[in-house]
Tab-separated table of C-alpha atoms and ligand atoms in Angstrom:
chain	number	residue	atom	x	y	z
A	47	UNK	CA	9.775	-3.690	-19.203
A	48	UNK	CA	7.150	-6.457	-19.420
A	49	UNK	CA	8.539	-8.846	-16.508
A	50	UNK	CA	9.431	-7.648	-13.140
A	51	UNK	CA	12.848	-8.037	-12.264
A	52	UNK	CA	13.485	-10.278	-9.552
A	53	UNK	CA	14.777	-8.353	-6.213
A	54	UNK	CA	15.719	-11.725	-4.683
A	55	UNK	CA	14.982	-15.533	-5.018
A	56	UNK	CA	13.795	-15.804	-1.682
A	57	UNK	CA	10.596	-14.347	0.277
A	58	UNK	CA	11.214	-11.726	2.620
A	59	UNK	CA	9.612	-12.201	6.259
A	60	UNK	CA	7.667	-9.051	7.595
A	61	UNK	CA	5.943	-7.925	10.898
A	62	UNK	CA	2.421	-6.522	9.463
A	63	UNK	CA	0.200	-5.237	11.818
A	64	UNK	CA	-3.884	-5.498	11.853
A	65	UNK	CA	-5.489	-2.873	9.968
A	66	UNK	CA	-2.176	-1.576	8.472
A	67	UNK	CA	-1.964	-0.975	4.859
A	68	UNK	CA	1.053	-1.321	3.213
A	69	UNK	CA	2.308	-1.295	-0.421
A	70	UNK	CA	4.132	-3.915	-2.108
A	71	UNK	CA	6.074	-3.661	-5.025
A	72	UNK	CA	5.688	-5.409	-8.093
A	73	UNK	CA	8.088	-4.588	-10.445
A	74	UNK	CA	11.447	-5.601	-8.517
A	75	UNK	CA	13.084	-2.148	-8.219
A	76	UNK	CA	12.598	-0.471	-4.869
A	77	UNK	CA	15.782	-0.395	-2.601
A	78	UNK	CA	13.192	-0.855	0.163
A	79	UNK	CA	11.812	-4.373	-0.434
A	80	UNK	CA	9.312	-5.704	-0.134
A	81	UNK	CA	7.811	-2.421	-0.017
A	82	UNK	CA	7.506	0.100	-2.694
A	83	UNK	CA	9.829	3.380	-2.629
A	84	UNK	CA	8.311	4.726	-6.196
A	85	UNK	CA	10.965	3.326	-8.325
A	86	UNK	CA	7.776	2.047	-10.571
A	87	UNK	CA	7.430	5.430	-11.897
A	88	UNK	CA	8.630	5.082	-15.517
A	89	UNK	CA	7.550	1.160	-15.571
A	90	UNK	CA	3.844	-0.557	-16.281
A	91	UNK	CA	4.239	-1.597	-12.648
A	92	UNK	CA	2.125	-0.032	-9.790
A	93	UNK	CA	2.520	-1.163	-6.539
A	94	UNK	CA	-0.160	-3.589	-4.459
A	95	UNK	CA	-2.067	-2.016	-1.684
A	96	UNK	CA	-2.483	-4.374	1.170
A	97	UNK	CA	-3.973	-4.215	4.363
A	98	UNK	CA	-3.155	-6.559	6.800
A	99	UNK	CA	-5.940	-8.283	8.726
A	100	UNK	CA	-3.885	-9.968	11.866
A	101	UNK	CA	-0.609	-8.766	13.489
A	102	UNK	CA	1.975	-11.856	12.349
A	103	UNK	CA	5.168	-12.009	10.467
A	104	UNK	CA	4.373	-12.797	6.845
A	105	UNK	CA	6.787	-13.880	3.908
A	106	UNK	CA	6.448	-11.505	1.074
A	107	UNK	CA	7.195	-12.329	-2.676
A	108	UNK	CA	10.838	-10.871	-3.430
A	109	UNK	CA	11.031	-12.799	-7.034
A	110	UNK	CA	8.013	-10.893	-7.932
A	111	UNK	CA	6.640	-13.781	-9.725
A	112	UNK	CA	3.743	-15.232	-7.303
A	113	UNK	CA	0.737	-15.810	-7.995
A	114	UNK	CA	-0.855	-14.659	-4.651
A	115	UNK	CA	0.501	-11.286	-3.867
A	116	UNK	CA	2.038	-10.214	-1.416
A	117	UNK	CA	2.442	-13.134	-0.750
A	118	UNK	CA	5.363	-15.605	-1.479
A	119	UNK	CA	3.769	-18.817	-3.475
A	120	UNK	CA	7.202	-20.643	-4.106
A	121	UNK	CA	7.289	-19.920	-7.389
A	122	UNK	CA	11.266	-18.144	-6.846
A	123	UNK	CA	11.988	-22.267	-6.762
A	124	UNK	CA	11.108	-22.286	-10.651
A	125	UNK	CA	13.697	-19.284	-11.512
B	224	FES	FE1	8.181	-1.447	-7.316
B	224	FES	FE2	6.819	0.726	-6.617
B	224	FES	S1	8.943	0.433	-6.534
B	224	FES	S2	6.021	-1.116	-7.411
């Protein structure tokens, strides 16, 4: 597996907290997105620790293809 499979073509919207850390997946296969559940295990993929610096809702890359994790870029538009 070289490309992470896309969990959705849309971002998913989030309530971080401040000073909460939380781990997004990059390669596509958790069953808990946008967050990992350890389904990386027997991939290249590891997932993206993050630690959120204000308390908002945030849109998180589902298509696993943005440039600016977590975040969601727009790039699911291309796919
Ligand atoms: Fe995707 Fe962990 S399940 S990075």
């Amino acid at each position: 597996m070289t490309e992470p499979t896309i969990a959705s073509k849309e971002p998913i919207a989030v309530d971080l907290q401040a000073g909460e850390t939380y781990h997004w997946c990059s390669c596509g296969l958790s069953q808990k997105q946008p967050f990992c559940d350890g389904s990386h295990k027997d991939t290249e993929f590891t997932p993206l620790a993050y630690t959120a610096e204000e308390t908002k809702t945030a849109y998180l890359c589902a298509c696993k293809r943005t440039k600016g994790q977590p975040f969601c870029d727009g790039s699911h538009k291309d796919l």
